[in-house]
Tab-separated table of C-alpha atoms and ligand atoms in Angstrom:
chain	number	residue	atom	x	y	z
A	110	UNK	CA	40.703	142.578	275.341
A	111	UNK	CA	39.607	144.826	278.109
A	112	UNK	CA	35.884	144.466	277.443
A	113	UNK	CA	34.906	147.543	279.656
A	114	UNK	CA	36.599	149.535	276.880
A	115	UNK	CA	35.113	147.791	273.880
A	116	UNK	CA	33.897	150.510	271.609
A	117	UNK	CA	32.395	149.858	268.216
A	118	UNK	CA	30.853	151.127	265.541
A	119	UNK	CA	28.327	149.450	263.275
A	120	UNK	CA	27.599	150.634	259.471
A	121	UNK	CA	24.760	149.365	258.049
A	122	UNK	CA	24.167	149.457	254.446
A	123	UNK	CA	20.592	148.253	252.663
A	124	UNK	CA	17.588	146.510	253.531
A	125	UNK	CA	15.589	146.224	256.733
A	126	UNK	CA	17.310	143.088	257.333
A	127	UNK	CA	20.530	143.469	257.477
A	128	UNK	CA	19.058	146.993	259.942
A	129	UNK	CA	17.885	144.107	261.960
A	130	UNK	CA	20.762	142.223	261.846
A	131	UNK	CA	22.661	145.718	262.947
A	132	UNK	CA	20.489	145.315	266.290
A	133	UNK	CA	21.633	141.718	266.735
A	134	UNK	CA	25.114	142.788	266.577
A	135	UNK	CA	24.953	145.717	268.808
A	136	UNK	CA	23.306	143.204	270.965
A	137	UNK	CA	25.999	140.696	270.992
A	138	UNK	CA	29.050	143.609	271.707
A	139	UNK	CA	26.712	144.971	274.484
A	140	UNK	CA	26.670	142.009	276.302
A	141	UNK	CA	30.216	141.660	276.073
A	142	UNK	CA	30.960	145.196	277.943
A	143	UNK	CA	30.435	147.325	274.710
A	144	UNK	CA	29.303	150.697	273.307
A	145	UNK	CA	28.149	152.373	270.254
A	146	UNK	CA	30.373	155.052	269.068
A	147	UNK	CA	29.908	157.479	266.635
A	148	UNK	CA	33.258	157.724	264.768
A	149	UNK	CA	35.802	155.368	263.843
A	150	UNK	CA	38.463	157.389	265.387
A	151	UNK	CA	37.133	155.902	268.544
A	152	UNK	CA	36.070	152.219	267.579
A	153	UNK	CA	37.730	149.433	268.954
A	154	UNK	CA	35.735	147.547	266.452
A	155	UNK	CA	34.227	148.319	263.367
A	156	UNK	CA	31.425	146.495	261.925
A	157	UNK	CA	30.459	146.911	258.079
A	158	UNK	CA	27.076	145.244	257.985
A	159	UNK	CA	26.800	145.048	253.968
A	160	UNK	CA	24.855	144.574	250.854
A	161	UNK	CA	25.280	143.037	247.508
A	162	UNK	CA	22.026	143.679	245.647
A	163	UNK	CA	23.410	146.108	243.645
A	164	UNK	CA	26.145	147.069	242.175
A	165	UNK	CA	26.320	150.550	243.599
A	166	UNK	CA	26.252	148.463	247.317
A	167	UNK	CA	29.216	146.839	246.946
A	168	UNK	CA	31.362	149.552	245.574
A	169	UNK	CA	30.492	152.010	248.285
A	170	UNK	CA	31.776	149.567	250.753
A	171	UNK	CA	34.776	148.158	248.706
A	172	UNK	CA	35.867	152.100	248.754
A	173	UNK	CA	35.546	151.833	252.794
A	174	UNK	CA	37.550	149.226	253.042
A	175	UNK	CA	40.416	150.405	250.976
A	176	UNK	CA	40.533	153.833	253.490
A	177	UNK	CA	40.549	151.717	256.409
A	178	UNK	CA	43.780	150.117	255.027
A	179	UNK	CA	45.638	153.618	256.408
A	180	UNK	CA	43.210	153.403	259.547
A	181	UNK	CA	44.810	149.769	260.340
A	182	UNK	CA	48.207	150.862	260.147
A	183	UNK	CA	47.504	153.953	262.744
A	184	UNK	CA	45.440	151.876	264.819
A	185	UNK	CA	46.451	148.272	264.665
A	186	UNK	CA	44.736	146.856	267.369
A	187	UNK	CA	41.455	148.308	266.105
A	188	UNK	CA	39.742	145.126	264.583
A	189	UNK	CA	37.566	145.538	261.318
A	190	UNK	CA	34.662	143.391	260.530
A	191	UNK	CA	32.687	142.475	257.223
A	192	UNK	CA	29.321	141.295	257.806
A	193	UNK	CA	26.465	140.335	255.966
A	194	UNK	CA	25.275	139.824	252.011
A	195	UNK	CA	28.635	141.257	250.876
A	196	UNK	CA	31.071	138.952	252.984
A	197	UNK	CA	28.652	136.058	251.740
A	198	UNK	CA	28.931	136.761	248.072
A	199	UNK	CA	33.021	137.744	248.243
A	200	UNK	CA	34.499	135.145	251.069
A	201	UNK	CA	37.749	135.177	250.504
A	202	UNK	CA	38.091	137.499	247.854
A	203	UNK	CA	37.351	140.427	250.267
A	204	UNK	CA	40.071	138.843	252.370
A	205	UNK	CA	42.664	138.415	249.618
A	206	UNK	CA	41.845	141.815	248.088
A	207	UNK	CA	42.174	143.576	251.903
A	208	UNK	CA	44.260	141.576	253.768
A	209	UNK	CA	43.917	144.061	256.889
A	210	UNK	CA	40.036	142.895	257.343
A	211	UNK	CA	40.100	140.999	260.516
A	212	UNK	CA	37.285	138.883	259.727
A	213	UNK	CA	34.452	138.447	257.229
A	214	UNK	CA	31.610	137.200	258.465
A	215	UNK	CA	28.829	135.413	256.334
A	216	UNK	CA	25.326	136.094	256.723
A	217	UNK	CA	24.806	132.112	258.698
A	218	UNK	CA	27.733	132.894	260.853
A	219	UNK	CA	25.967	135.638	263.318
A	220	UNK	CA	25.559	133.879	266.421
A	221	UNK	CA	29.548	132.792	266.392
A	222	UNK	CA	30.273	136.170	266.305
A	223	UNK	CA	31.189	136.625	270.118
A	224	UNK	CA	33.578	133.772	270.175
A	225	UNK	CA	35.295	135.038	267.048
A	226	UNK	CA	36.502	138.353	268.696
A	227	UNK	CA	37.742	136.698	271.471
A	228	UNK	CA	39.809	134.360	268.979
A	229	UNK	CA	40.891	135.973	266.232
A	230	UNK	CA	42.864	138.530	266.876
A	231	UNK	CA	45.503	139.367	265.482
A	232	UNK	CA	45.664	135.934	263.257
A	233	UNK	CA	45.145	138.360	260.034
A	234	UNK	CA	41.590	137.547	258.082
A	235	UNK	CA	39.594	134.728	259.140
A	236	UNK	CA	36.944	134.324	257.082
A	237	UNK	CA	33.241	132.137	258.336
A	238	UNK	CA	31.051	132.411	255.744
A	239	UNK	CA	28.825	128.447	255.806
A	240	UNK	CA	26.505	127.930	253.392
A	241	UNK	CA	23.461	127.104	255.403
A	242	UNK	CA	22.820	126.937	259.159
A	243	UNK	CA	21.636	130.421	260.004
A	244	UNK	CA	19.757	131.037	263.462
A	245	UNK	CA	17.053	133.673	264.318
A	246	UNK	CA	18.422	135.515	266.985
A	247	UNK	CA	16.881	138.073	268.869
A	248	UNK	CA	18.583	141.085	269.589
A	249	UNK	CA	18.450	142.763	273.124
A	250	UNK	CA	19.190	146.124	271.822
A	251	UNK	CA	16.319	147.662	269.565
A	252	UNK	CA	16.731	151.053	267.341
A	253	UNK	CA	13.905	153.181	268.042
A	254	UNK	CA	11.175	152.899	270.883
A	255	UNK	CA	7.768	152.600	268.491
A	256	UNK	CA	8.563	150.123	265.910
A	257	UNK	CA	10.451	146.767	265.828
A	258	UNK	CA	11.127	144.358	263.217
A	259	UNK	CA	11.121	140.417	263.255
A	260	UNK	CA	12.194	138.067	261.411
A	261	UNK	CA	10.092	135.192	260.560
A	262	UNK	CA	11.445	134.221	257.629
A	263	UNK	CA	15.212	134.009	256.026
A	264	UNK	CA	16.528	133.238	252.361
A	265	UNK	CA	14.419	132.369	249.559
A	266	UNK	CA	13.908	129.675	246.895
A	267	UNK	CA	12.005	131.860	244.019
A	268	UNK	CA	15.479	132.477	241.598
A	269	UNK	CA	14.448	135.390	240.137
A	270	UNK	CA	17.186	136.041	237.560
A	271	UNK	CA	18.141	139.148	238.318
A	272	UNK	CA	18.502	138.532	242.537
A	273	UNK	CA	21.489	137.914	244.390
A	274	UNK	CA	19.241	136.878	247.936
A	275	UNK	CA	19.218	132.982	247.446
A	276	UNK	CA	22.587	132.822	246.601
A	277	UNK	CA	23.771	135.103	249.530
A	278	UNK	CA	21.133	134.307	251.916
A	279	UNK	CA	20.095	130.777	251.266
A	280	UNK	CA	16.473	128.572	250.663
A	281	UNK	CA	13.827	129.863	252.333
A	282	UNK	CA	13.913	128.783	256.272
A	283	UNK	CA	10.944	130.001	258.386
A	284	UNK	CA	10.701	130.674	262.051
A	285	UNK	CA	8.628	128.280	264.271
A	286	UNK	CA	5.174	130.535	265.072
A	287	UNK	CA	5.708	129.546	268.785
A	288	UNK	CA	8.927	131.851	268.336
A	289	UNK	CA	7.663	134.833	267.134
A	290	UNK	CA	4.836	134.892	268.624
A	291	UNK	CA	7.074	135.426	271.849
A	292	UNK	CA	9.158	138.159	270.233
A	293	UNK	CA	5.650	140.240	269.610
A	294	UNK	CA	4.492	139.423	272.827
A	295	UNK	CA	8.076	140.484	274.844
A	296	UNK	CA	7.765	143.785	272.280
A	297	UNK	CA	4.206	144.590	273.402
A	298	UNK	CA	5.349	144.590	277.088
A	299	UNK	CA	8.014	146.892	276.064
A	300	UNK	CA	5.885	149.270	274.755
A	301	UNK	CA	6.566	149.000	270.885
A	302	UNK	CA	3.564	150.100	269.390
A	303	UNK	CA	3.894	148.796	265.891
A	304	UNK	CA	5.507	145.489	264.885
A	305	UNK	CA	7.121	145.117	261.444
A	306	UNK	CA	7.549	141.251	259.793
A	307	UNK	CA	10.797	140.889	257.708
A	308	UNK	CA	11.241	138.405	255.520
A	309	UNK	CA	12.427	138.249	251.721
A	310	UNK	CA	10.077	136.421	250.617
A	311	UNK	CA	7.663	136.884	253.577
A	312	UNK	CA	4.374	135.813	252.603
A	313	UNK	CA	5.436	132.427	251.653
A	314	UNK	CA	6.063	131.669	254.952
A	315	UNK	CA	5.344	128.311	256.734
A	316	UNK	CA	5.845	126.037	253.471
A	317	UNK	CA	9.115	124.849	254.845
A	318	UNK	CA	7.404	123.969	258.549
A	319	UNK	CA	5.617	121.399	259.746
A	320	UNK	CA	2.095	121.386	259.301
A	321	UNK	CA	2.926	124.247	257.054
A	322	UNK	CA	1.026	127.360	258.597
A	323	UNK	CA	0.209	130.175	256.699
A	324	UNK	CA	1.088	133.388	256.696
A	325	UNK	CA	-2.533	135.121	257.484
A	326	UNK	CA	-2.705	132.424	259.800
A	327	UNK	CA	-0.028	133.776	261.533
A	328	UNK	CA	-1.455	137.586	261.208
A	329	UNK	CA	-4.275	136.395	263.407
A	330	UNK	CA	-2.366	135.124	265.531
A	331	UNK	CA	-0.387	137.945	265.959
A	332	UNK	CA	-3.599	140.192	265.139
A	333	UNK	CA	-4.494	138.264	268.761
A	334	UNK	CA	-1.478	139.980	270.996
A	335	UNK	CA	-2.630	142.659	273.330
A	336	UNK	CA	-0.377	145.891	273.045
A	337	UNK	CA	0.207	145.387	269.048
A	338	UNK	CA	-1.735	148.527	267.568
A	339	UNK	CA	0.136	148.370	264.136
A	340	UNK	CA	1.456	145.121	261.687
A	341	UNK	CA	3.527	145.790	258.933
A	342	UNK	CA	5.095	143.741	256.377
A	343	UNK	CA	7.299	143.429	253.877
A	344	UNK	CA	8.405	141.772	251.193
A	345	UNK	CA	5.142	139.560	249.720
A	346	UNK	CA	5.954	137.812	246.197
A	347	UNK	CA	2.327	138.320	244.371
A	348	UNK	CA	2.613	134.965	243.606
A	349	UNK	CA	1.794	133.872	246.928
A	350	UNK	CA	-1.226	135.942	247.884
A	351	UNK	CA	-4.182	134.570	247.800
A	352	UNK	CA	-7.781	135.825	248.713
A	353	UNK	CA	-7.224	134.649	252.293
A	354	UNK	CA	-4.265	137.238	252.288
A	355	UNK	CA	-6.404	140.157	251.168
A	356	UNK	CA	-9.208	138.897	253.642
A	357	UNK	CA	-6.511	139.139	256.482
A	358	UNK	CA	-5.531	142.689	255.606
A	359	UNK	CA	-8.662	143.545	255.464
A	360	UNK	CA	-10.356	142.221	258.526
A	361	UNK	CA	-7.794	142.360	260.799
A	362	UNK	CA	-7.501	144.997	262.841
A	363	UNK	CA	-4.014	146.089	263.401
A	364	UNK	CA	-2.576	145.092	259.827
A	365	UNK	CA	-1.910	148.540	258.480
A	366	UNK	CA	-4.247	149.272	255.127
A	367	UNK	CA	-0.652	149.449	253.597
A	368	UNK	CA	0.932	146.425	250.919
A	369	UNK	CA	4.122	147.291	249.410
A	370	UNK	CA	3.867	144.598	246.289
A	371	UNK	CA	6.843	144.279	244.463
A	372	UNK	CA	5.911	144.800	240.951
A	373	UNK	CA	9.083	145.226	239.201
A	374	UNK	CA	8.211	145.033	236.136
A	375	UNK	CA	4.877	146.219	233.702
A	376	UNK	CA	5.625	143.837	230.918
A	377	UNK	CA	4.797	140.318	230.337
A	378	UNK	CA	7.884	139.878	228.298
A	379	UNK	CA	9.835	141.653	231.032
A	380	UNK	CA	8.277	139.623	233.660
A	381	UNK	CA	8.758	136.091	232.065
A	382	UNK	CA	12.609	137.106	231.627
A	383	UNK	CA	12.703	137.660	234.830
A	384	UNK	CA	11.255	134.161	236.427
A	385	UNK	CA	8.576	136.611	238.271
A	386	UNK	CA	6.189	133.525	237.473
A	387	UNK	CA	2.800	136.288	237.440
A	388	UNK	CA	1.499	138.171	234.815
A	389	UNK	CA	0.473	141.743	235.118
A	390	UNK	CA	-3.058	140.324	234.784
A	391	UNK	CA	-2.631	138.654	237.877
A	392	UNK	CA	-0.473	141.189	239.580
A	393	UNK	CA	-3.721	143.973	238.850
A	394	UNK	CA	-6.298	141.144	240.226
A	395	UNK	CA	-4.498	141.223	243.883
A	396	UNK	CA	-4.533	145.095	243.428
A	397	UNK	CA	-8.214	145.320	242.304
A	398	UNK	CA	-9.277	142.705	245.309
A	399	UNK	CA	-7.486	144.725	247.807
A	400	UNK	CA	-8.801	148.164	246.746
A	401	UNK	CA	-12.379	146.788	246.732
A	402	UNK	CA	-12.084	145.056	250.159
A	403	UNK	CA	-10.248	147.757	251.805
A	404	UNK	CA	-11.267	151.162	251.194
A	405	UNK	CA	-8.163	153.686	251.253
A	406	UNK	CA	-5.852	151.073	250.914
A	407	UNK	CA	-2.227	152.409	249.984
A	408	UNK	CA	-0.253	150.337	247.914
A	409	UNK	CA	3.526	150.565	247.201
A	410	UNK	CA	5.889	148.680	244.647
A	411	UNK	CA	9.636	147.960	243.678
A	412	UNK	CA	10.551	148.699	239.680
A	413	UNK	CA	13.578	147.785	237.872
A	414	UNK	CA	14.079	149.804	234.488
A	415	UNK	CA	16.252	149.107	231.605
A	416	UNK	CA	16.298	144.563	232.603
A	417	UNK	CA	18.493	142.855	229.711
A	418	UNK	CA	16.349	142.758	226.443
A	419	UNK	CA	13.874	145.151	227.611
A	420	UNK	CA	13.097	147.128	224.520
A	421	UNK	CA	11.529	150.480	224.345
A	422	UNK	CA	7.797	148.735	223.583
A	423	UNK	CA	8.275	146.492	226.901
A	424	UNK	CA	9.105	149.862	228.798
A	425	UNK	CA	6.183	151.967	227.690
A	426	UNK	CA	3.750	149.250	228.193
A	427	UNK	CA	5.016	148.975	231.845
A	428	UNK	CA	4.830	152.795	231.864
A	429	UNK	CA	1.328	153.011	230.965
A	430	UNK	CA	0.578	149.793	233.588
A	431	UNK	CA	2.295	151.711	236.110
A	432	UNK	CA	0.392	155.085	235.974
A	433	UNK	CA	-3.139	153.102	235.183
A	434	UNK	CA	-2.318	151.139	239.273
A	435	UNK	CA	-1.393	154.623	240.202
A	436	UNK	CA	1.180	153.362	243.338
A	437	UNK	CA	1.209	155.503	246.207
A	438	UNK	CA	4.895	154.768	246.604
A	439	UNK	CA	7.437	153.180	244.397
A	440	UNK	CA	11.255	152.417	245.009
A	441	UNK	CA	13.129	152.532	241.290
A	442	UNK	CA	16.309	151.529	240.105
A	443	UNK	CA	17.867	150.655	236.935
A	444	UNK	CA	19.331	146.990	236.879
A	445	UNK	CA	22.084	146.050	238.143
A	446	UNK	CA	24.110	143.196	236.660
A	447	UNK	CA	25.073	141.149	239.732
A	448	UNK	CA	27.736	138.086	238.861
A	449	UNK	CA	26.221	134.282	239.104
A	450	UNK	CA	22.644	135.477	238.530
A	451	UNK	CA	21.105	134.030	235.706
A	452	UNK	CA	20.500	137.364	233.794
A	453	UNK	CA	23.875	138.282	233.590
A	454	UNK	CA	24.416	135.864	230.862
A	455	UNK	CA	21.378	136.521	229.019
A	456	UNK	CA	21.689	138.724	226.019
A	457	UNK	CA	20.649	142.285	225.316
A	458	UNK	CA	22.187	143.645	228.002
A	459	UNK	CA	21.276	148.066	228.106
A	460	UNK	CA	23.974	151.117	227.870
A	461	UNK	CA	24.079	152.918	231.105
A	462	UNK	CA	22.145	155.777	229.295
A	463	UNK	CA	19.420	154.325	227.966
A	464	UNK	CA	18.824	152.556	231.414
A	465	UNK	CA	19.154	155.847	233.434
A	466	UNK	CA	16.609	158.187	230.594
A	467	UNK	CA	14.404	155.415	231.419
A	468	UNK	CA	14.982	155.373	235.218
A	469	UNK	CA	14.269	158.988	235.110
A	470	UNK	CA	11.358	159.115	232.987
A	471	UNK	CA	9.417	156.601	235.722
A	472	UNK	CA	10.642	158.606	238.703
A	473	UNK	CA	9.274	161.962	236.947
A	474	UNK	CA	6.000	159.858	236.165
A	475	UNK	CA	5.722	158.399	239.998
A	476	UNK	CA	6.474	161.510	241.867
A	477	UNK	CA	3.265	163.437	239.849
A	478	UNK	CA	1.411	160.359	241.128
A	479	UNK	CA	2.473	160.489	244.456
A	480	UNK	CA	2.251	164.061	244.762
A	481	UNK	CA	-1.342	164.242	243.226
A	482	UNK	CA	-2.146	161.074	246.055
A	483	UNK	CA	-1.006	163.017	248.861
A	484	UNK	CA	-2.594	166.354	247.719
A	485	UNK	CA	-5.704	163.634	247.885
A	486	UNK	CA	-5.298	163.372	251.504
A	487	UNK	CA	-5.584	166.890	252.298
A	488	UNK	CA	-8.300	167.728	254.946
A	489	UNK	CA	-8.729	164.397	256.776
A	490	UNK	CA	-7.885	163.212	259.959
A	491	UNK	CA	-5.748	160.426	260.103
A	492	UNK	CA	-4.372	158.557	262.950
A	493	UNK	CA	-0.510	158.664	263.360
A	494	UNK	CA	2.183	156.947	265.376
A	495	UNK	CA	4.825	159.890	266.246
A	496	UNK	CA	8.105	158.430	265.447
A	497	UNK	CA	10.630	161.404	266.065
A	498	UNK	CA	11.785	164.964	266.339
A	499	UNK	CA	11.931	166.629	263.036
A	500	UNK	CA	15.515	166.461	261.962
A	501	UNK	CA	14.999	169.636	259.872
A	502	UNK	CA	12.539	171.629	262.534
A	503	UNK	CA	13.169	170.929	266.028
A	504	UNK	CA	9.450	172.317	267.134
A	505	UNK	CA	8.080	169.452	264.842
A	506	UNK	CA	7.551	166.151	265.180
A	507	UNK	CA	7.576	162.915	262.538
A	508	UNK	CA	4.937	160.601	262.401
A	509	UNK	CA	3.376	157.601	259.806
A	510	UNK	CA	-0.266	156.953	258.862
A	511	UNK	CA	-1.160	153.301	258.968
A	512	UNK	CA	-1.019	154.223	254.658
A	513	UNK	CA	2.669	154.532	255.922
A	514	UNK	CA	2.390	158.058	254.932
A	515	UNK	CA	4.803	160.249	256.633
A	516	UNK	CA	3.162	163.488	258.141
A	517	UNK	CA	5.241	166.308	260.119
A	518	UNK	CA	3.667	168.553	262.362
A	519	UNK	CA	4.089	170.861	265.586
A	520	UNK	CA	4.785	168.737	268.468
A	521	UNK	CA	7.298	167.528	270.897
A	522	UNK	CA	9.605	164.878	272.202
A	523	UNK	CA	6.903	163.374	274.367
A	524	UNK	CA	4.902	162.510	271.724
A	525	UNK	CA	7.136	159.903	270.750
A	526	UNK	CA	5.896	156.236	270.412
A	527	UNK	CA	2.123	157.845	270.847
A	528	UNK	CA	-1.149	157.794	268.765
A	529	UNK	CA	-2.383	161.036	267.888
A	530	UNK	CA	-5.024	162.260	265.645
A	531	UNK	CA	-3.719	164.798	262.689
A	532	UNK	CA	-5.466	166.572	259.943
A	533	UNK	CA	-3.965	166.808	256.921
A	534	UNK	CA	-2.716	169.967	255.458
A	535	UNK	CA	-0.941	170.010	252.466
A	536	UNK	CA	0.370	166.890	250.113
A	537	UNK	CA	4.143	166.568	248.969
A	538	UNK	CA	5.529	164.329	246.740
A	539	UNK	CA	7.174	163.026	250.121
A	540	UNK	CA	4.406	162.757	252.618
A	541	UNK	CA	2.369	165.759	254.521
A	542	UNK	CA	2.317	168.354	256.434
A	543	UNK	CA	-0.371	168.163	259.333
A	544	UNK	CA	-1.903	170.036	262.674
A	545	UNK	CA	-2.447	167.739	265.932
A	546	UNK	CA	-6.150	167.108	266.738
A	547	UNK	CA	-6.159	168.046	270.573
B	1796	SF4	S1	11.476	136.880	245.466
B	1796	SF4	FE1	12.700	138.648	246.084
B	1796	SF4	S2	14.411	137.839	247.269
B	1796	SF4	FE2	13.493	136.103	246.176
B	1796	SF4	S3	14.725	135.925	244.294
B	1796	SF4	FE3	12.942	137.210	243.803
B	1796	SF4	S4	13.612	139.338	244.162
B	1796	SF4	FE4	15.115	137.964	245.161
């Protein structure tokens, strides 16, 4: 292959990892003479960086992949690549099923990738999907100039029995401290203001290590690195956060007065089915320590409606849990039955209806909350990190609160990547609007 002419295009479906994964890839093809493209028309290579954790996930990409058989036989030499949770999950099935694939690519298989293209050309689907053996790699190409993920830990060893993670993604493997702590430090030289810690199960890091550090060990540590302003993070299990966790947040002064807690369910019932292994007892002590140690703290949550043999008590209990926490922010779907989970063969499986009028209900519940919340905010002054150009108002900018609230206001390009005092105008159910302090 003439690599001067390598053009590809990368398509990343669902969570911040497999966005960070994106990078590593785009890494890997830039250093072998490529560039980004915008349209398949003019790839060379086409990357589908995928998703399994729900249903809807895999069907939006098993529809790509049936149009790209036409785009094959126009363009033969243009090579097509499944990546990530998807490629894991299928193997060989996504090869059988579209034999013009070129290669499917499991989620421990990254760092072979730039051997592969060199080899497999034209040799019809090879499929590398190990079982274990991923590497943290870090990618040379970042999206964005204020805000960077890394990785510190991969996989996860929880089983809860709706997830799909630790069978597509592996046990939980964490990332020597030494090695992150140079990613931050390389990232604070570049200028990234705000550094954001990936990991699916992230606050159980270090139990797999030597020595087994702790993850608000490694805050401080981080906390430490000149250049940081911001630290984000997300997932945390509530099972693994102790006092020392909220004390971290708290004290430290570039952790962002932000915790997205996975909830996902209001139930005990609900919660037991799913192997959450907390209560909602529990789950409101971590919320009641954190509000009283850190005034203004926001606080965001998954849900997952309509669970097999969730009955219409279970549901309104979680209901009423949900709007006593009052979550700034909430991500909510209905389940998903994923195959080889453990909750796919338990009983009581939900119609699609009831699951969706119950889906619905919450969302109308959260977005009063978060609306009222934001309202809330109205007539303080708040710093915020100026992420981009409006995409609906050129003459505005974007920017996020350390509450990870996202403001617009007037501003310009050069903001971007800056910290700049706004007050607070009006509250949406999606963030604020603001004016710039000058
Ligand atoms: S903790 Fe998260 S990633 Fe792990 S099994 Fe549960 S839902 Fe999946």
């Amino acid at each position: 292959m003439n690599r001067t002419e390598l053009k590809y295009r990368i398509l990343t479906y669902g969570c911040q990892m497999n966005e960070y994964d994106s990078e590593v890839i785009a890494s890997v093809l830039d250093n072998m003479g490529g560039a980004p493209v915008e349209t398949d028309d003019e790839a060379d290579i086409i990357i589908l960086n995928t998703c399994c954790v729900r249903k809807t996930a895999d069907n939006k990409v098993y529809g790509r992949l049936g149009q790209y058989k036409q785009l094959k036989d126009q363009k033969p030499d243009c090579m097509i690549i499944v990546a990530g949770c998807l490629a894991q999950k299928d193997k060989e099935g996504l090869a059988k099923k579209y034999p013009h694939i070129d290669l499917v690519l499991g989620t421990h298989n990254l760092r072979e990738l730039p051997q592969l293209i060199e080899e497999i050309r034209g040799k019809g689907p090879v499929v590398r999907t190990d079982d274990q053996g991923a590497a943290f790699l870090s990618p040379s190409v970042r999206k964005g100039t204020t805000s960077a993920y890394i990785p510190i830990s991969i996989g996860c060893d929880c089983f809860c029995t709706y997830c799909i993670v630790p069978y597509v993604r592996g046990r939980l493997q964490s990332r020597p401290v030494e090695e992150i702590l140079i990613e931050a430090e390389k990232l604070a030289a570049q200028g990234f203001m705000e550094i954001f810690l990936l990991g699916q199960n992230v606050n159980s890091y270090g139990f797999d290590l030597p020595g087994q550090p702790r993850f608000w060990e490694l805050l401080e540590k981080l906390d430490a690195i000149k250049g940081v302003s911001r630290i984000r993070f997300t997932s945390p299990h509530p099972k693994d956060f102790p006092p020392e966790l909220v004390k971290a947040v708290a004290e430290l002064p570039s952790v962002c007065e932000c915790i997205h807690l996975p909830l996902q369910a209001g139930s005990n019932r609900v919660l037991k089915l799913m192997n959450r292994r907390y209560t909602r007892e529990q789950y409101l002590d971590i919320i009641e320590d954190l509000r009283a140690r850190i005034p203004g703290v926001a606080l965001s949550t998954d849900l997952i409606v309509g669970f097999p043999g969730e009955t219409e008590e279970d549901f309104e209990e979680g209901l009423e849990f949900i709007r006593k926490i009052e979550f700034d922010q909430a991500f909510m779907f209905a389940y998903s039955l994923r195959d080889g989970t453990a909750a796919e063969k338990m009983p009581g499986h939900l119609e699609q209806d009831v699951k969706m009028g119950r889906l619905y209900k919450l969302i109308d519940m959260q977005n009063d909350i978060s609306r009222k919340l934001n309202i809330a905010q109205e007539g303080k002054t708040v710093e915020c990190l100026v992420e981009a150009v409006s995409k609906k108002d050129p003459g505005k900018v974007t920017g996020r609160t350390r509450t990870n609230r996202v403001v617009n206001f007037a501003g310009s390009e050069d903001l971007i990547g800056k910290l700049v005092n706004v007050k607070l105008i009006k509250g949406f159910t999606w963030g604020l609007t603001g004016e710039m302090c000058i």
